[in-house]
Backbone as a ProteinNet text record, in pm:
[ID]
protein_1_A
[PRIMARY]
MNLAPPLLAVAHGSRDPRHAAAMAALAARVRALRPGLRVEIGYLDHCGPRVPERLAELAEAGVSTAVAVPLLFTPAFHAKQDVPNVLRHRKLTVRQTATLAPSPLLLDALNLRMHEAGVRPGDARYGVVLATAGSTDPEANAVTTIVAREWRRTGWCAVVPAFASVHQGSTVAAAIEGLRALGAERVAVASCMLAPGILPDRIVEQALAAGAELVTEPVADTPEIARLVLDRYDAALPSRSGLSA
[TERTIARY]
353.9	343.7	251.1	294	220.3	130.9	-12.7	-104.5	-156.2	-103.4	-153.9	-109.4	-204.2	-174.2	-50.7	31.6	137.9	82.1	166	142	221.6	154.6	223.1	207	318.3	317.3	333.8	241.4	241.2	291.7	408.6	473.9	468.7	470.1	460.8	592.5	701.6	832.5	882.9	1013.9	1086.8	1219.8	1265.1	1401	1505.9	1463.4	1552.4	1579.5	1702.5	1734	1690.6	1679.3	1646.7	1494.6	1417.6	1277.4	1280.9	1343	1348.2	1414.8	1509.9	1578.9	1484.8	1397	1301.1	1193.7	1154.5	1047.3	1110.2	1232.9	1290.9	1302.1	1325.4	1338.5	1200.1	1100.3	960.4	924.9	955.6	920.4	999.7	1114.4	1188.4	1129.2	1079.5	1015	882.6	806.9	689.3	719.1	811.1	861.5	893.1	967.5	1005.4	894	785.1	662.5	580	592.6	513.1	595.8	675.3	762.8	687.3	737.8	685.1	587.3	540.3	456	546.3	502.1	572.9	538.5	625.8	615	696.5	632.7	699.1	662.6	750.1	723	723.8	619.3	606.5	582.7	638.3	636.4	542.5	472.3	397.8	464	584.6	655.1	794.1	880.9	1021.3	1125.8	1083.8	1179.7	1120.9	1203.3	1148.5	1196.6	1137.6	1041	902	843	707.2	606.6	486.9	377.4	356.7	333.9	310.8	417	545.5	655.2	633.8	597.4	576.2	455.7	354.5	240.3	274.8	354.9	394.8	481	569.6	652.2	561.1	466.2	373.1	289.8	242.4	171.7	260.3	376.9	473.9	505.8	501.3	527.2	403	290.9	175.8	87.7	102.6	15.7	-127.7	-227.3	-363.5	-429.6	-392.4	-457.1	-349.9	-352	-253.1	-336.6	-282.3	-334.1	-235.4	-294.7	-209.8	-242.2	-136.7	-154.8	-86.5	-170.7	-115.3	-37.4	90.7	183	154.2	21.1	-16.1	-107.1	-107	-182.1	-325	-358.8	-497.1	-548.9	-682.7	-739.6	-747.8	-633.8	-626	-616.1	-579.6	-588.9	-511.8	-395.7	-316.6	-388.2	-442.3	-524.9	-652.6	-715.3	-840.1	-833.5	-738.6	-718.6	-592.4	-477.8	-358.7	-346.4	-367.5	-344.9	-442.2	-571.1	-658.8	-628	-595.8	-558.2	-439.7	-340	-210.8	-231.3	-322.1	-341.9	-416.4	-470.2	-537	-451.8	-483.1	-407.5	-488.1	-464.5	-557.8	-553	-436.9	-419.5	-430.1	-434	-428.5	-557.8	-608	-704.9	-629.3	-647.7	-564.8	-672	-668.1	-744	-674.3	-729.2	-667.3	-721.6	-630.1	-680.5	-701.3	-743	-757.9	-616.7	-615.2	-490.3	-455	-344	-289.3	-353.8	-414.3	-470.2	-620.6	-686.9	-641.8	-613.8	-535.2	-510.9	-430.5	-462.4	-387.2	-236.2	-211.7	-67.5	5	-57.6	5.7	40.6	-47.9	-24.9	96.2	100	214.5	347.1	342	460.2	509.6	406.3	436.7	499.7	435.6	486	632.6	656	785.8	893.2	857.2	951.8	961.3	864	873.8	962.8	946.4	1033.9	1186.3	1207	1341.5	1401.2	1311.5	1360.5	1372.8	1338.9	1368.9	1243.2	1125.5	1001.5	925.9	872.9	777.8	645.9	593.4	465.8	357.7	277.3	170.3	217.4	340.9	397.5	307.7	238.5	144.9	205.3	340.8	399.1	413.8	399	418.2	293.3	288.7	201.4	262.7	182.8	233.7	172.3	261.5	209.8	219.5	111.2	110	123.6	242.8	280.6	274.5	198.8	179	195.7	189.6	206	87.2	-34.8	-147.7	-199.4	-330.1	-397.2	-501.3	-538.7	-655.4	-777.5	-776.8	-897.9	-935.5	-1049	-1097.7	-1102.3	-1144.4	-1151.2	-1013	-908.7	-776.9	-730.9	-753.7	-721	-802.5	-932.1	-1006.2	-956.6	-888.4	-831.6	-719.5	-635.2	-525.3	-581.5	-693.3	-751.7	-801.8	-862.1	-906.9	-786.2	-671.4	-551.8	-508.2	-508.4	-465	-561.5	-683.9	-782.1	-756.9	-736.7	-718.5	-590.1	-480.6	-358.4	-358.1	-432.9	-448.4	-508.3	-592.9	-653.6	-561	-440.8	-342.5	-262.3	-287.4	-228.1	-152.4	-121.3	-58.6	-134.3	-69.7	-128.7	-231.5	-180.1	-265.3	-198	-277.5	-218.3	-293	-222.7	-294.9	-233.8	-311.9	-255.8	-196.5	-96.4	-43.2	13.4	26.9	48.1	173.7	265.7	390.9	370	279.9	243.9	97.9	93.2	-34.2	-144.9	-253.7	-364.8	-489.2	-485	-590.4	-544.4	-584.7	-547.9	-424.6	-365.6	-257.9	-114.3	-29.6	107.5	171.9	295	367.1	393.3	439.8	473	343.3	231.4	111	69.1	79.1	41.4	126	258.6	346.4	310.2	279.6	241.9	112	12.7	-110.8	-97.4	-8.2	19.5	80.8	174.1	234.8	127.6	30.4	-76.6	-173.5	-183.4	-262.3	-197.6	-70.5	0.9	93.9	127.8	213.8	360.7	410.1	540	647.4	625.5	717.5	637.7	704.2	636.3	719.5	663.2	722.1	652.6	724.9	662.7	677.4	565.1	573.5	562	659.7	654.1	564	445.8	357.3	380.4	494.6	546.2	607.9	600.2	656	811.5	861.1	1003.7	1061	1184.8	1259	1237.8	1250	1238	1218.6	1168.6	1161.4	1061.9	941.5	846.6	882.4	932.1	975.2	1094.5	1179.3	1285.7	1224	1123.7	1054.4	994.5	938.5	878.6	984.3	1101.7	1203.6	1247.9	1265.3	1314.7	1214.1	1076.5	973	965.2	974.6	959.3	1070.5	1192.4	1304.3	1305.1	1268	1260.2	1158	1049.6	946.7	972.5	1080.5	1112.9	1065	1036.7	1002.1	1117.8	1089.5	1202.9	1260.5	1171.7	1220.9	1130.7	1186.8	1113.6	1145.6	1043.2	1069.2	1104.1	1150.9	1177.2	1059.1	1050.7	941.2	927.8	811.8	777.5	786	822.2	814	895.2	1010.8	1095.1	1067.8	955.5	913.3	838.7	843.2	763.9	613.7	568.1	431	368	451	395	398	500.9	493.1	376	338.4	214.1	93.8	86.9	-23.1	-40.7	69.8	57.7	-3.6	42.1	-26	-160.8	-203.8	-348.7	-428.2	-377.7	-459.1	-459.8	-352.3	-347	-448.5	-448.3	-533.8	-681.9	-710.3	-847	-905.5	-805.2	-858.8	-874.7	-839.3	-845.5	-987.1	-1036.9	-1163.2	-1173.9	-1068.7	-1056.4	-936.6	-943.2	-825.4	-776.7	-838.7	-805.6	-655.4	-590.3	-457.1	-352.2	-394.1	-300.8	-251.3	-276.8	-231	-75.5	-29.3	126.9	167.9
3855.9	3755.3	3640.6	3523.2	3407.5	3360.2	3369.1	3326.9	3191.8	3122.7	2992.9	2895.8	2804.3	2709.7	2615.3	2579.5	2483.5	2350.4	2297	2168	2063.4	1971.5	1856.9	1739.6	1685.2	1563.4	1447.4	1353.8	1244.5	1121.5	1081.3	967.1	839.3	729.2	602.2	584.3	612.2	578.9	445.3	435.6	307.3	312.4	193.7	194.4	206.3	186.5	216	354.2	410.9	545	603.7	523.9	567.9	621.8	575.4	623.1	766.9	796.6	936.6	1031.1	977.5	1064.8	1097.5	1003.4	1025.7	1122.1	1110.5	1200.4	1344	1354.3	1489.1	1558.5	1476.7	1523.4	1566.3	1490.6	1532	1662.7	1678.6	1803.5	1920.9	1897.2	2010.4	2047.3	1953.4	1988.2	2071.6	2027.5	2097.4	2242.9	2256.3	2396.1	2486.6	2414.3	2496.4	2531.6	2453	2480.1	2590.8	2604.8	2696.8	2775.5	2865.2	2940.8	3011.1	3010.1	3069.1	2980.5	2869.4	2770.6	2698.6	2679.2	2594.7	2449	2370.7	2234.9	2150.1	2057.9	1974.3	1833	1741.3	1601.3	1540.5	1461.5	1379.4	1236.6	1147.8	997.8	937.6	824.6	740.4	648.4	594.7	494.4	482.2	412.6	373.4	478.8	602.1	707.1	836.5	937.1	1068.1	1180.5	1294.4	1317.9	1258.7	1211.1	1160.2	1276.5	1242.1	1337.2	1427.5	1358.8	1446.7	1552.9	1519.8	1608.9	1731.6	1709.6	1816.2	1895.7	1835.4	1911.7	2006.6	1952.1	2036.8	2154.5	2129.3	2237.2	2343.6	2300.2	2405.1	2483.2	2414.2	2484.5	2579.8	2541.1	2629.4	2755.9	2738	2852.7	2941.5	2917.7	2990.3	2956.5	2847.1	2796.9	2748.6	2779.9	2734.7	2630.4	2636.2	2541.7	2492.2	2358.2	2301.3	2200.4	2171.1	2070.7	1953.5	1834.9	1715.4	1643.1	1610.1	1534	1398.9	1289.4	1156.2	1117.1	1081.1	1040.5	886.1	862.4	725.4	715.9	608.6	611.6	579.1	492.9	437.7	459.7	457.5	477.3	346.6	295.3	169.6	207.4	110.5	121.8	246.1	274.1	382.9	514.8	533.7	654.8	669.4	556.5	562.3	562.7	507.6	494	563.7	517.9	571.3	731.8	779.4	913.5	1005.1	975.8	1059.8	1053.7	939.5	933.2	1016.2	1014.2	1085.1	1233.2	1276.9	1422.1	1488.6	1422.1	1489.6	1580.2	1708.7	1795.9	1902.5	1925.7	2018.8	2161.1	2200.9	2344.3	2363.2	2261.2	2278.7	2215.2	2293	2223.6	2179.9	2040.8	1981.3	1920.1	1968.4	1918.3	1802.5	1686.5	1570.7	1565.7	1559.5	1546.4	1412	1397.5	1260.9	1202.8	1072.2	1011.1	1045.4	999.5	1040.5	985.5	870	805.1	790.3	792.5	806.5	949.1	973.3	1110.3	1093.6	1185.6	1192.2	1221.3	1297.5	1332.1	1206.5	1107.8	983.2	905.6	910.7	845.4	907.1	1043.2	1117.9	1077.1	1055.3	1019.7	881.1	783.2	653	647.5	729.1	746.5	800.5	892.4	948.1	845.9	755.7	658.6	542.5	527.4	438.9	497.7	625.4	701.1	683.4	708	697.7	555.2	453.9	318	275.1	367.1	349	301.9	316.7	282.1	396.7	404	517.6	500.8	594.4	576.3	548.4	436.2	405.3	306.4	255.1	151	27.1	-1.8	-107	-244.4	-251.5	-385.7	-429.1	-333.9	-366.1	-391.8	-496.6	-518.2	-468.6	-405.3	-340.1	-398.7	-432.4	-470.5	-345.6	-301.3	-195	-257.3	-246.7	-329.6	-232.6	-261	-195.2	-279.2	-223.9	-309	-402.6	-356.3	-436.5	-412.6	-446.3	-422.3	-523.8	-535	-620.1	-546.5	-421	-330.8	-345	-394.6	-406.3	-266.5	-161.1	-32.7	16.9	-4	29.9	-37	-168.9	-252.2	-207.1	-167.9	-121.7	-1.4	92.9	222.5	171.2	80.2	37	-19.7	-86.1	-136	-22.5	85.3	202	262.4	280.3	341.2	257	117.9	32.3	49	62.1	79.6	208.6	317.6	449.9	454.3	393.1	383.8	310.5	192	119.4	190.3	294.7	371.8	466	472	565.6	493.5	362	300.3	172	133.6	13.6	-113.5	-220.2	-349.2	-395.5	-381.9	-412.4	-362.1	-333.1	-294.3	-364.1	-440.6	-525.3	-497.5	-487.3	-466.7	-591.7	-567	-683.5	-633.1	-725.6	-688.3	-757.5	-680.1	-741.8	-813	-757.7	-816	-866.8	-993.4	-1047.9	-1062.5	-984.9	-1005.6	-1031.7	-979.1	-1001.7	-970.9	-1055.3	-1023.6	-1096.4	-1056.6	-1124.5	-1089.3	-1188.3	-1157.7	-1104.3	-1039.5	-987.2	-1095.4	-1206.4	-1313.3	-1363.4	-1382	-1422.8	-1323.4	-1194.3	-1084.5	-1091.6	-1112.2	-1121.8	-1235.8	-1353.9	-1469.8	-1450	-1376.1	-1341.2	-1259	-1156.1	-1066.2	-1144.9	-1236.8	-1316.5	-1394.5	-1451.5	-1530.1	-1450.6	-1321.2	-1228.4	-1180	-1226.2	-1188.6	-1066.1	-1023.3	-903.6	-943.4	-867.1	-900.6	-877.5	-776.4	-745.8	-703.7	-721.1	-680.1	-589.8	-482.7	-382.8	-381.4	-377	-365.8	-226.6	-161.9	-21.3	-29.4	23.7	29.2	146	113	217.8	236.5	264.4	288.8	431.5	495.9	629.8	631.1	534.7	543.3	409.2	399.4	271.8	212.9	86	9.2	-136.6	-203.8	-352.1	-398.6	-340.5	-386.2	-342.8	-227.1	-197.7	-295.2	-325	-424.4	-554.4	-590.3	-725.6	-723.6	-605.2	-598	-619.5	-558.8	-574.4	-730.2	-796.5	-933.4	-1021.4	-993.9	-1078.3	-1062.8	-935.1	-908.9	-971.8	-955.2	-1003	-1156.5	-1210.6	-1362.8	-1413	-1343.5	-1392.6	-1342	-1285.7	-1256.2	-1125.8	-1032.7	-898.3	-834.6	-752.3	-688.3	-570.1	-501.7	-397	-369.8	-298.6	-252.9	-111.1	-25.5	115.3	149.8	276.7	325.2	381.1	386.7	457	598	661.7	784	918.3	898.8	1020.2	1147.4	1114.8	1220.6	1263.8	1301.7	1346.7	1476	1565.1	1690.3	1667.5	1547.6	1520.6	1492.6	1414.5	1386.4	1508.8	1593.9	1724.7	1803.7	1812.7	1883.1	1819.3	1682.4	1611.2	1632.9	1643.2	1682.1	1824.9	1915.9	2049.8	2048.2	1969.7	1961	1909.7	1812	1759.6	1873.4	1940.2	2054.9	2160.1	2206	2309.5	2271	2151.7	2096.9	2108.2	2112.4	2112.2	2251	2351.2	2489.6	2543.2	2643.6	2701.2	2774.5	2839.5	2914.7	2874.6	2840.8	2798.7	2901.1	3026.6	3130.7	3173.3	3175.8	3219.9	3124.4	2997.5	2899.3	2794.7	2812	2708.4	2712	2584.4	2570.4	2617.6
1926.1	2030.6	1972.4	1973.4	1925.4	2030.3	2006.3	2108.6	2079.4	1978.1	1939.7	2053.4	2097.2	2198.1	2147.7	2243.3	2212.6	2154.6	2073.4	2010.2	2088.8	2158.2	2224.5	2136	2081.3	2000.4	2106.3	2101.9	2196.9	2123.9	2152.3	2083	2170.7	2116.3	2181.8	2273.7	2219.1	2291.7	2264.3	2273.5	2246.2	2323.2	2350.1	2405.8	2310.2	2174.4	2062.1	2031.1	2052.9	2033.4	1897.7	1797	1661.2	1667.8	1752.6	1762.8	1808.4	1917.9	1964.3	1868.2	1790.7	1690.7	1578.4	1532.5	1435.1	1482.8	1607.1	1659.5	1665	1710.3	1715.6	1574.3	1476.3	1339.5	1290.6	1325.9	1284.2	1361.7	1483.5	1558.3	1497.4	1452.1	1389.6	1262	1180.9	1060.9	1087.6	1193.9	1225.2	1266.3	1342.5	1382.1	1263.9	1169.1	1047.8	967.8	962.1	895.5	956.8	1087.1	1160.7	1262.7	1214.9	1301.5	1414	1536.8	1643.6	1726.1	1662.9	1737.4	1825.7	1954.6	2052.9	2021.9	1990.6	1964	2058.2	2138.2	2234.3	2211.2	2254.9	2237.5	2385.2	2403	2525.7	2496.6	2570.5	2538.2	2637.9	2588.4	2672.6	2755.6	2699.2	2768.2	2711.6	2783.3	2749.1	2742.7	2709.3	2701.8	2749.9	2766	2822.4	2724.9	2765.8	2871.7	2850.9	2962.6	2954.1	2940.2	2896.7	2877.7	2999.9	3121	3237.5	3270.4	3234.6	3252	3161	3035.1	2938.9	2985	3031.4	3079.2	3198.2	3286.3	3401.2	3352.1	3264.5	3201.5	3150	3067.9	3005.4	3114.9	3212	3316.1	3387.1	3415.1	3486.1	3398.2	3271.7	3182.9	3159.3	3235.6	3219.3	3111.6	3055	2944.6	3011.6	2948.6	2994.9	2912.7	2781.1	2679.2	2585.4	2559.2	2464	2376.1	2258	2169.9	2160.6	2189.8	2183.9	2058.4	1985.1	1859.2	1873	1884	1903.6	1774.2	1792.9	1674.1	1660.3	1628.5	1614	1486.5	1408.1	1281.8	1306.6	1397.9	1404.1	1548.2	1558.3	1692	1772.7	1801.9	1883.2	2036.6	2114.5	2263.5	2308.3	2255.6	2310.3	2286	2166.6	2126.6	2212.2	2236.4	2303.8	2457.2	2513.5	2655.7	2711.7	2663.6	2728.5	2710.8	2585.7	2565.8	2645	2637	2723.3	2861.5	2918	3062.4	3097.6	3015.2	3046.9	3025.5	2950	2925.7	3033.6	3132.2	3237.9	3321.3	3342.3	3418.1	3483.8	3608.8	3683.2	3647.2	3581.1	3546.4	3395.7	3315.4	3163.6	3112.6	3005.5	2919.9	2793.1	2780.3	2666.3	2564.6	2440.3	2336.1	2258.3	2254.5	2180.9	2045.3	1947	1807.5	1758.6	1638.7	1583.2	1551.9	1530	1495.8	1352.5	1298.6	1172.8	1043.3	1054	935	943.5	833.6	692.6	661.1	559	513.6	376.1	284.4	160.2	185.8	282.6	317.8	366.4	429.1	458.9	331.8	239.7	107.5	33.9	48.4	-11.8	53	187.8	251.7	221.9	202	165.6	19.2	-65.7	-208.4	-213.3	-124.9	-120.3	-82.5	18.1	56.9	-58.3	-137.3	-252.2	-357.5	-382.4	-476	-430.6	-296.3	-248.2	-261.1	-262.9	-282.1	-417.4	-519.4	-657.2	-735.1	-681.6	-739.2	-772.4	-899.5	-937.7	-873.7	-791.6	-732.1	-833.6	-798.7	-890.1	-998.5	-992.3	-1094.7	-1085	-1190.9	-1198.5	-1191	-1208.6	-1192.8	-1049.7	-959.3	-818.3	-741.6	-671	-560.6	-430.3	-352.6	-232.2	-106.9	-5.4	119	212.7	270.3	364.4	499.3	557.8	673.4	796.9	892.2	1019.4	1142.5	1247.4	1377.8	1396.8	1367	1396.9	1534.9	1562.4	1681	1712.1	1838.6	1880.2	1852.9	1818.9	1807.2	1655.7	1626.9	1481.1	1417.5	1488.8	1430.2	1381.6	1457.2	1419.1	1295.7	1284.5	1174.2	1045.5	1070.8	963.8	897.9	981.3	923.5	831.2	869.7	786.5	654.9	659.5	534.6	448.5	507.2	432.4	361.2	428.1	374.8	254.9	267.4	165.7	42.3	60.2	-48.3	-117.2	-34.2	-104.2	-175.8	-131.2	-196.2	-325	-330.4	-445.2	-563.1	-533.1	-638.3	-711.1	-656.6	-724.9	-834.7	-856.1	-969.3	-939.5	-825.5	-800.4	-845	-872.4	-906.9	-797.4	-682.8	-564.9	-439.9	-335.5	-206.9	-99.3	-17.3	86.6	223.7	323.8	458.3	515.8	611	682.9	814.4	909.2	1049.5	1099.9	1150.1	1207.7	1337.3	1417.1	1541.6	1524.4	1493.6	1434.7	1542.7	1530.3	1617.5	1534.6	1411.5	1320.1	1185.2	1078.7	943.3	908.6	794.6	728.3	775.3	784.7	815.7	688.7	714.6	596.6	489.7	532.9	450.5	370.5	438.1	372.3	276.4	305.3	210.2	86.9	110	-8.7	-106	-36.5	-116	-188.4	-124	-185.5	-302.5	-296.9	-412.3	-528.4	-507.8	-605	-675.4	-596	-654.3	-743.5	-704.2	-793.3	-917.1	-929.5	-1055.7	-1049.2	-929.1	-917.2	-963.2	-1055.8	-1099.9	-986.3	-914.9	-802.7	-681.2	-570.9	-440.6	-359.1	-318.1	-231.1	-103.4	9.9	139	192.6	210.9	261.5	412.9	476.7	629.1	670.8	710.9	757.9	906.8	942.3	1082.9	1083.8	1191.5	1203.9	1221.7	1306.6	1338.2	1351.3	1342	1348.7	1491.9	1500.1	1625.1	1606.1	1710.9	1704.5	1593.3	1590.3	1492	1353.7	1330.1	1192	1140.9	1239.1	1206	1175.4	1242.1	1222.9	1085.4	1043.6	916.6	808.3	818.6	726.2	714.4	830.1	829.8	767.1	802.2	741.3	594.3	548.3	410.2	330.9	368.1	294.1	295.5	409	418.1	319.5	303.4	206	66.2	32	-102.5	-160.9	-82.4	-128	-201.1	-300.8	-373.6	-289.5	-207.4	-130	-18	84.8	200.1	231.3	247.6	260.2	402.5	421	560.5	620	761.5	828.6	783.4	810.1	743.9	826.3	955.2	1040.5	988.6	945.6	903.1	766.4	729.2	590.4	606.2	501.4	508	511.7	450.7	444.3	593	669.2	804.1	893	868	943.7	918.5	778.5	742.3	799	807.2	860.6	1012.2	1084.4	1228.3	1243	1161.7	1166.7	1118.1	1025.5	992.1	1107.9	1179.6	1292.1	1406.4	1419.5	1527.3	1483	1356.7	1316.5	1327.5	1304.4	1313.6	1451.4	1551.7	1690.3	1745.1	1662.6	1718.2	1694.4	1776.9	1763.1	1632.1	1584.9	1454.5	1376.9	1251.9	1175.3	1085.9	1087.8	997.3	1007.3	899.5	898.7	948.5	970.9	1034	938.4	810.5	714.5	707.6	696.1	693.9	553.6
[MASK]
+++++++++++++++++++++++++++++++++++++++++++++++++++++++++++++++++++++++++++++++++++++++++++++++++++++++++++++++++++++++++++++++++++++++++++++++++++++++++++++++++++++++++++++++++++++++++++++++++++++++++++++++++++++++++++++++++++++++++++++++++++++

């Protein structure tokens, strides 16, 4: 009998059906890495099942404790406000983990997408735009900057952050122009987004319009992100012995 608390993956949600498909693929990868662990997805908005529905299901099944992993990269408003608020339940104790970035596993997932796009990870000819949604929260954008700095150390010509929904910092087009000015022979735009949707599509449009050589796919459906979700889950448990994926 598996006594480990269920893992509730808390996703943003989207009206775009590709988003839910990517989240389902990620959950399937997590289950495959940790057989016997109950893994559920709950959404904050736009699609279902919503998080309160999942919590009710768990409570009805006799669960007393669960671990919620926000499928979010940075500690922006959703992670700080929406997720804690929606996780309140009178019959369940729910531990919320840290968000997904920064992590070496995220860099591995980004490198995998680069490889799939035909670029050798760390190719010094390439300047890389690390494109995210962006936030009004300076702390969230600072995390993106940290990820860009850590990724740059693996060998790229340069890695700079950019934001599709501009609240602070550089646009995708401005970042591409800046890399060209720095002498980058080629520019790749890495989509630091979990799943397809409106903002990832906007990143592709902006990148190609600004002359980028390539744009990578979102990263949710990768082995590395599945391992990262389990890392966050394990870190929230009282004891991690014997729980490595």
